[in-house]
């Protein structure tokens, strides 16, 4: 009987102790520590910044990145894997209204970390490799790397860009161009060839083609390559809509030799639609087409004929972009 009472008493003491432990030491919840989409989280090696996990992802410490060189950041983009283990418990447990994203604070923290912690540049390059290019976090992280004073940032971005230079899918092409967007001059033959290939691909859309062309310098490519590019651009100018024609025409002039530019422009003024003619006038006004004498003669004829739908635009172009004699000015004033 005494033994039975002693057992009951011991059981009661154990249960009471368990309840106290549960009440005063509750098991922490892990739900708030994980993002709904782990591939959209940014990683940094120092203090994370408040963020709404559903929109922008948490900035967190990441000690699981195996990275050897900023110059060769990723062997193959498709094989990059990052273990996301956020450990900012204070941030994770905040109420939703207290964890709204602060892009400016995120940017400042990332920039400071990349600038002052060499290892964080490596982890940031790894993160760029796994983020989709249309994810806002991609632009945030890329801008932070580009604007940091870390002397290795430029080379690290160019090294990552090389991994996408030969890939033809749209996502890789856009990431390739984004990574090169801040480069003042691209010297790597692999990167130059990647831009040439992107420009000459038939399925490349106009905006992507113009973006790639703007990163190229005519002297970086051979004359046969320039001939291929200018021939394709000329056909595209003649077959696309007016807005795209103006952008493409500007690049066509960049890659054409000086003696070819006025010839191409005069042919388009003579044989093309009104939309193409207007694109030529706009490019003359912007300076991408030189104000050559043969063009002045054609524009004087257009400006003198009020039956021409662009006579007024031709007159304005002559007045603003050409060196006119008194006789030529008098001819314009007579209309």
Short mmCIF file of C-alpha atoms in Angstrom, two decimals:
data_model
loop_
_atom_site.label_atom_id
_atom_site.label_comp_id
_atom_site.label_asym_id
_atom_site.label_seq_id
_atom_site.Cartn_x
_atom_site.Cartn_y
_atom_site.Cartn_z
CA UNK A 1 0.00 0.00 0.00
CA UNK A 2 2.82 2.39 0.87
CA UNK A 3 4.57 1.43 -2.34
CA UNK A 4 1.43 2.21 -4.36
CA UNK A 5 1.12 5.63 -2.73
CA UNK A 6 4.77 6.39 -3.40
CA UNK A 7 4.32 5.56 -7.13
CA UNK A 8 1.23 7.79 -7.39
CA UNK A 9 3.07 10.65 -5.71
CA UNK A 10 6.07 10.28 -8.05
CA UNK A 11 3.82 10.26 -11.15
CA UNK A 12 2.05 13.39 -9.96
CA UNK A 13 5.35 15.17 -9.46
CA UNK A 14 6.52 14.21 -13.01
CA UNK A 15 3.28 15.45 -14.67
CA UNK A 16 3.41 18.73 -12.78
CA UNK A 17 7.01 19.28 -13.80
CA UNK A 18 6.19 18.55 -17.46
CA UNK A 19 3.35 21.10 -17.46
CA UNK A 20 5.61 23.75 -15.97
CA UNK A 21 8.21 23.06 -18.65
CA UNK A 22 5.61 23.32 -21.43
CA UNK A 23 4.13 26.53 -20.06
CA UNK A 24 7.38 28.33 -19.39
CA UNK A 25 9.51 26.79 -22.16
CA UNK A 26 7.22 26.38 -25.19
CA UNK A 27 8.63 24.59 -28.22
CA UNK A 28 9.66 27.22 -30.79
CA UNK A 29 7.70 27.27 -34.01
CA UNK A 30 9.71 26.83 -37.21
CA UNK A 31 7.00 27.95 -39.63
CA UNK A 32 8.13 31.57 -39.62
CA UNK A 33 11.71 30.66 -40.42
CA UNK A 34 11.09 29.38 -43.94
CA UNK A 35 10.17 31.25 -47.06
CA UNK A 36 7.39 29.96 -49.29
CA UNK A 37 9.85 29.93 -52.17
CA UNK A 38 13.37 29.23 -51.00
CA UNK A 39 14.91 30.17 -54.32
CA UNK A 40 13.95 33.82 -54.01
CA UNK A 41 15.79 34.54 -50.76
CA UNK A 42 18.84 36.74 -50.63
CA UNK A 43 21.87 35.73 -48.61
CA UNK A 44 24.28 38.02 -46.78
CA UNK A 45 26.91 37.35 -44.18
CA UNK A 46 25.97 40.10 -41.75
CA UNK A 47 22.85 41.43 -40.02
CA UNK A 48 19.68 40.67 -41.99
CA UNK A 49 17.27 43.50 -42.69
CA UNK A 50 13.53 43.49 -42.07
CA UNK A 51 11.60 42.09 -45.01
CA UNK A 52 8.26 40.55 -45.89
CA UNK A 53 9.14 36.95 -46.73
CA UNK A 54 6.28 36.48 -49.17
CA UNK A 55 7.38 39.45 -51.28
CA UNK A 56 11.12 39.82 -51.16
CA UNK A 57 12.64 37.01 -49.06
CA UNK A 58 14.64 37.32 -45.87
CA UNK A 59 18.22 38.47 -45.86
CA UNK A 60 20.07 35.95 -43.77
CA UNK A 61 23.44 34.51 -42.86
CA UNK A 62 24.49 31.69 -45.11
CA UNK A 63 27.34 29.47 -44.02
CA UNK A 64 26.69 26.73 -46.55
CA UNK A 65 28.20 28.23 -49.69
CA UNK A 66 31.21 26.50 -51.15
CA UNK A 67 32.87 29.14 -53.27
CA UNK A 68 36.50 29.22 -54.36
CA UNK A 69 37.08 32.17 -56.66
CA UNK A 70 35.26 35.38 -57.54
CA UNK A 71 36.79 35.21 -60.99
CA UNK A 72 35.15 31.85 -61.75
CA UNK A 73 32.08 31.94 -59.58
CA UNK A 74 29.94 29.15 -60.98
CA UNK A 75 30.92 26.17 -63.06
CA UNK A 76 27.44 25.66 -64.50
CA UNK A 77 24.45 27.86 -63.64
CA UNK A 78 22.07 24.93 -63.65
CA UNK A 79 24.10 23.12 -60.98
CA UNK A 80 24.22 25.91 -58.42
CA UNK A 81 22.66 24.90 -55.12
CA UNK A 82 22.37 27.11 -52.05
CA UNK A 83 21.20 25.95 -48.64
CA UNK A 84 18.86 28.58 -47.26
CA UNK A 85 18.89 28.59 -43.46
CA UNK A 86 17.66 31.94 -42.14
CA UNK A 87 18.48 32.46 -38.48
CA UNK A 88 17.03 35.87 -37.73
CA UNK A 89 14.55 34.66 -35.11
CA UNK A 90 13.62 38.16 -33.98
CA UNK A 91 12.64 39.15 -37.52
CA UNK A 92 10.82 35.91 -38.23
CA UNK A 93 8.60 36.23 -35.17
CA UNK A 94 7.52 39.80 -35.87
CA UNK A 95 3.93 40.54 -36.78
CA UNK A 96 3.34 40.96 -40.55
CA UNK A 97 2.87 44.72 -40.25
CA UNK A 98 6.26 44.99 -38.53
CA UNK A 99 8.16 43.04 -41.21
CA UNK A 100 7.33 45.12 -44.28
CA UNK A 101 10.14 45.20 -46.83
CA UNK A 102 12.53 48.14 -46.68
CA UNK A 103 14.34 48.09 -50.00
CA UNK A 104 16.59 51.03 -49.17
CA UNK A 105 17.74 49.39 -45.94
CA UNK A 106 18.27 46.05 -47.71
CA UNK A 107 20.31 47.76 -50.41
CA UNK A 108 22.48 49.66 -47.92
CA UNK A 109 23.12 46.53 -45.86
CA UNK A 110 24.02 44.44 -48.90
CA UNK A 111 26.29 47.13 -50.33
CA UNK A 112 28.07 47.60 -47.00
CA UNK A 113 28.51 43.86 -46.52
CA UNK A 114 29.82 43.22 -50.03
CA UNK A 115 32.20 46.13 -49.72
CA UNK A 116 33.63 45.18 -46.34
CA UNK A 117 33.40 41.40 -46.20
CA UNK A 118 35.27 39.65 -49.03
CA UNK A 119 33.41 36.37 -48.49
CA UNK A 120 30.04 38.05 -48.98
CA UNK A 121 30.85 38.89 -52.61
CA UNK A 122 31.24 35.19 -53.33
CA UNK A 123 27.94 34.30 -51.69
CA UNK A 124 26.18 37.18 -53.47
CA UNK A 125 27.43 35.91 -56.85
CA UNK A 126 26.11 32.45 -55.93
CA UNK A 127 22.73 34.00 -55.12
CA UNK A 128 22.56 35.81 -58.47
CA UNK A 129 23.07 32.44 -60.17
CA UNK A 130 19.99 30.92 -58.54
CA UNK A 131 17.63 33.92 -58.64
CA UNK A 132 15.36 34.40 -61.65
CA UNK A 133 16.20 37.55 -63.56
CA UNK A 134 12.63 38.87 -63.19
CA UNK A 135 12.76 38.49 -59.41
CA UNK A 136 13.01 41.94 -57.72
CA UNK A 137 15.66 40.51 -55.42
CA UNK A 138 17.88 39.89 -58.46
CA UNK A 139 17.92 43.58 -59.36
CA UNK A 140 18.42 44.58 -55.72
CA UNK A 141 21.40 42.29 -55.26
CA UNK A 142 22.91 43.10 -58.66
CA UNK A 143 22.69 46.84 -57.98
CA UNK A 144 24.33 46.38 -54.59
CA UNK A 145 27.24 44.48 -56.14
CA UNK A 146 27.64 46.99 -58.96
CA UNK A 147 27.65 49.99 -56.63
CA UNK A 148 29.94 48.54 -53.99
CA UNK A 149 33.55 49.69 -53.80
CA UNK A 150 34.80 46.11 -53.73
CA UNK A 151 37.52 46.00 -56.42
CA UNK A 152 36.65 42.39 -57.27
CA UNK A 153 32.96 43.08 -57.98
CA UNK A 154 33.34 43.86 -61.68
CA UNK A 155 35.42 40.77 -62.41
CA UNK A 156 33.08 38.57 -60.39
CA UNK A 157 30.06 39.74 -62.42
CA UNK A 158 31.92 39.25 -65.71
CA UNK A 159 32.97 35.77 -64.58
CA UNK A 160 29.37 34.82 -63.87
CA UNK A 161 28.25 36.34 -67.19
CA UNK A 162 30.61 34.01 -69.04
CA UNK A 163 28.60 31.06 -67.73
CA UNK A 164 25.55 32.36 -69.61
CA UNK A 165 27.30 33.58 -72.77
CA UNK A 166 26.65 30.45 -74.82
CA UNK A 167 23.13 29.64 -73.55
CA UNK A 168 20.18 30.35 -75.84
CA UNK A 169 17.13 30.26 -73.55
CA UNK A 170 15.45 33.61 -72.84
CA UNK A 171 16.11 33.53 -69.08
CA UNK A 172 19.85 32.97 -69.56
CA UNK A 173 20.03 35.65 -72.26
CA UNK A 174 18.40 38.25 -70.02
CA UNK A 175 20.63 37.33 -67.08
CA UNK A 176 23.66 37.54 -69.38
CA UNK A 177 22.75 41.08 -70.45
CA UNK A 178 21.89 42.18 -66.92
CA UNK A 179 25.24 41.04 -65.58
CA UNK A 180 27.00 43.05 -68.31
CA UNK A 181 24.82 46.14 -67.95
CA UNK A 182 27.31 48.14 -65.86
CA UNK A 183 30.43 47.18 -67.80
CA UNK A 184 32.14 50.19 -69.36
CA UNK A 185 33.93 47.98 -71.87
CA UNK A 186 33.80 44.24 -72.46
CA UNK A 187 37.14 42.72 -73.38
CA UNK A 188 36.58 39.00 -72.92
CA UNK A 189 36.40 37.29 -76.36
CA UNK A 190 33.84 34.86 -74.91
CA UNK A 191 31.56 37.70 -73.81
CA UNK A 192 31.95 39.54 -77.12
CA UNK A 193 31.08 36.39 -79.05
CA UNK A 194 28.08 35.83 -76.79
CA UNK A 195 26.78 39.29 -77.65
CA UNK A 196 27.34 38.76 -81.39
CA UNK A 197 25.50 35.44 -81.27
CA UNK A 198 22.61 37.04 -79.39
CA UNK A 199 22.36 39.85 -81.93
CA UNK A 200 22.32 37.50 -84.92
CA UNK A 201 19.89 34.90 -83.55
CA UNK A 202 16.71 35.02 -85.60
CA UNK A 203 14.43 34.55 -82.57
CA UNK A 204 15.98 37.44 -80.59
CA UNK A 205 13.36 40.13 -79.96
CA UNK A 206 14.06 43.75 -80.87
CA UNK A 207 14.61 45.08 -77.35
CA UNK A 208 17.05 42.28 -76.52
CA UNK A 209 18.88 42.80 -79.81
CA UNK A 210 19.24 46.54 -79.21
CA UNK A 211 20.41 45.95 -75.64
CA UNK A 212 23.08 43.51 -76.84
CA UNK A 213 24.20 45.86 -79.61
CA UNK A 214 24.54 48.75 -77.17
CA UNK A 215 27.05 46.69 -75.16
CA UNK A 216 29.16 45.97 -78.23
CA UNK A 217 31.71 48.29 -79.82
CA UNK A 218 32.09 48.10 -83.62
CA UNK A 219 35.88 47.75 -83.35
CA UNK A 220 35.48 44.61 -81.21
CA UNK A 221 34.20 42.54 -84.11
CA UNK A 222 35.54 41.61 -87.51
CA UNK A 223 34.41 43.21 -90.77
CA UNK A 224 32.53 40.06 -91.87
CA UNK A 225 30.65 40.09 -88.56
CA UNK A 226 29.85 43.78 -89.00
CA UNK A 227 28.56 43.08 -92.49
CA UNK A 228 26.27 40.34 -91.20
CA UNK A 229 24.96 42.58 -88.42
CA UNK A 230 24.35 45.62 -90.64
CA UNK A 231 22.66 43.57 -93.39
CA UNK A 232 20.27 42.02 -90.87
CA UNK A 233 19.61 45.34 -89.16
CA UNK A 234 18.80 47.04 -92.44
CA UNK A 235 16.20 44.41 -93.27
CA UNK A 236 14.73 44.63 -89.79
CA UNK A 237 14.45 48.43 -89.99
CA UNK A 238 12.45 48.13 -93.20
CA UNK A 239 10.06 45.49 -91.87
CA UNK A 240 9.35 46.47 -88.26
CA UNK A 241 7.10 49.11 -86.69
CA UNK A 242 8.10 52.77 -86.42
CA UNK A 243 9.27 52.78 -82.79
CA UNK A 244 11.42 49.69 -83.20
CA UNK A 245 12.71 50.95 -86.55
CA UNK A 246 14.10 54.08 -84.91
CA UNK A 247 15.99 52.06 -82.28
CA UNK A 248 17.36 49.61 -84.84
CA UNK A 249 18.33 52.38 -87.24
CA UNK A 250 20.44 54.02 -84.57
CA UNK A 251 22.37 50.77 -84.06
CA UNK A 252 22.62 50.25 -87.82
CA UNK A 253 24.40 53.59 -88.07
CA UNK A 254 26.78 52.67 -85.22
CA UNK A 255 27.94 49.51 -86.98
CA UNK A 256 28.03 50.95 -90.51
CA UNK A 257 31.19 52.58 -91.82
CA UNK A 258 31.10 56.38 -92.20
CA UNK A 259 30.82 56.34 -95.96
CA UNK A 260 27.89 53.93 -95.78
CA UNK A 261 25.74 55.88 -93.33
CA UNK A 262 24.48 58.68 -95.55
CA UNK A 263 23.96 56.24 -98.44
CA UNK A 264 21.76 53.99 -96.29
CA UNK A 265 19.85 56.99 -94.94
CA UNK A 266 19.25 58.52 -98.40
CA UNK A 267 17.99 55.17 -99.74
CA UNK A 268 15.53 54.97 -96.85
CA UNK A 269 14.35 58.54 -97.40
CA UNK A 270 13.75 57.81 -101.08
CA UNK A 271 12.28 54.30 -101.04
CA UNK A 272 10.70 53.72 -97.63
CA UNK A 273 7.46 54.36 -95.84
CA UNK A 274 6.66 57.55 -93.97
CA UNK A 275 7.40 55.81 -90.66
CA UNK A 276 10.91 54.86 -91.83
CA UNK A 277 11.50 58.35 -93.24
CA UNK A 278 10.53 59.85 -89.90
CA UNK A 279 12.92 57.45 -88.17
CA UNK A 280 15.70 58.72 -90.47
CA UNK A 281 14.90 62.35 -89.61
CA UNK A 282 14.90 61.59 -85.90
CA UNK A 283 18.27 59.85 -86.19
CA UNK A 284 19.68 62.83 -88.07
CA UNK A 285 18.47 65.09 -85.27
CA UNK A 286 19.98 62.82 -82.61
CA UNK A 287 23.34 62.76 -84.43
CA UNK A 288 23.50 59.06 -85.23
CA UNK A 289 23.16 59.88 -88.95
CA UNK A 290 25.64 62.51 -90.16
CA UNK A 291 24.30 65.68 -91.78
CA UNK A 292 25.79 64.89 -95.20
CA UNK A 293 25.34 67.06 -98.29
CA UNK A 294 23.38 64.41 -100.20
CA UNK A 295 20.88 64.25 -97.34
CA UNK A 296 20.61 68.05 -97.24
CA UNK A 297 19.71 68.11 -100.94
CA UNK A 298 16.98 65.50 -100.45
CA UNK A 299 15.57 67.28 -97.40
CA UNK A 300 15.50 70.64 -99.21
CA UNK A 301 13.34 69.03 -101.88
CA UNK A 302 11.05 67.50 -99.24
CA UNK A 303 10.78 70.78 -97.31
CA UNK A 304 9.94 72.72 -100.49
CA UNK A 305 7.02 70.44 -101.36
CA UNK A 306 4.07 71.02 -99.05
CA UNK A 307 2.37 68.03 -100.63
CA UNK A 308 4.98 65.87 -98.92
CA UNK A 309 3.56 64.61 -95.62
CA UNK A 310 6.88 65.26 -93.87
CA UNK A 311 7.71 68.63 -95.36
CA UNK A 312 7.52 70.43 -92.01
CA UNK A 313 9.63 67.78 -90.23
CA UNK A 314 12.19 68.02 -93.06
CA UNK A 315 12.31 71.81 -92.67
CA UNK A 316 12.85 71.57 -88.91
CA UNK A 317 15.60 69.00 -89.37
CA UNK A 318 17.39 71.25 -91.86
CA UNK A 319 17.18 74.23 -89.51
CA UNK A 320 18.48 72.35 -86.47
CA UNK A 321 20.97 69.83 -87.86
CA UNK A 322 22.45 71.23 -91.08
CA UNK A 323 24.75 74.07 -92.04
CA UNK A 324 22.58 76.14 -94.40
CA UNK A 325 23.65 78.93 -96.72
CA UNK A 326 21.65 82.15 -97.03
CA UNK A 327 20.18 80.94 -100.31
CA UNK A 328 19.13 77.61 -98.78
CA UNK A 329 17.56 79.37 -95.81
CA UNK A 330 15.71 81.75 -98.12
CA UNK A 331 14.37 78.76 -100.02
CA UNK A 332 12.97 77.33 -96.79
CA UNK A 333 11.50 80.66 -95.74
CA UNK A 334 9.61 80.92 -98.99
CA UNK A 335 7.44 77.93 -98.03
#
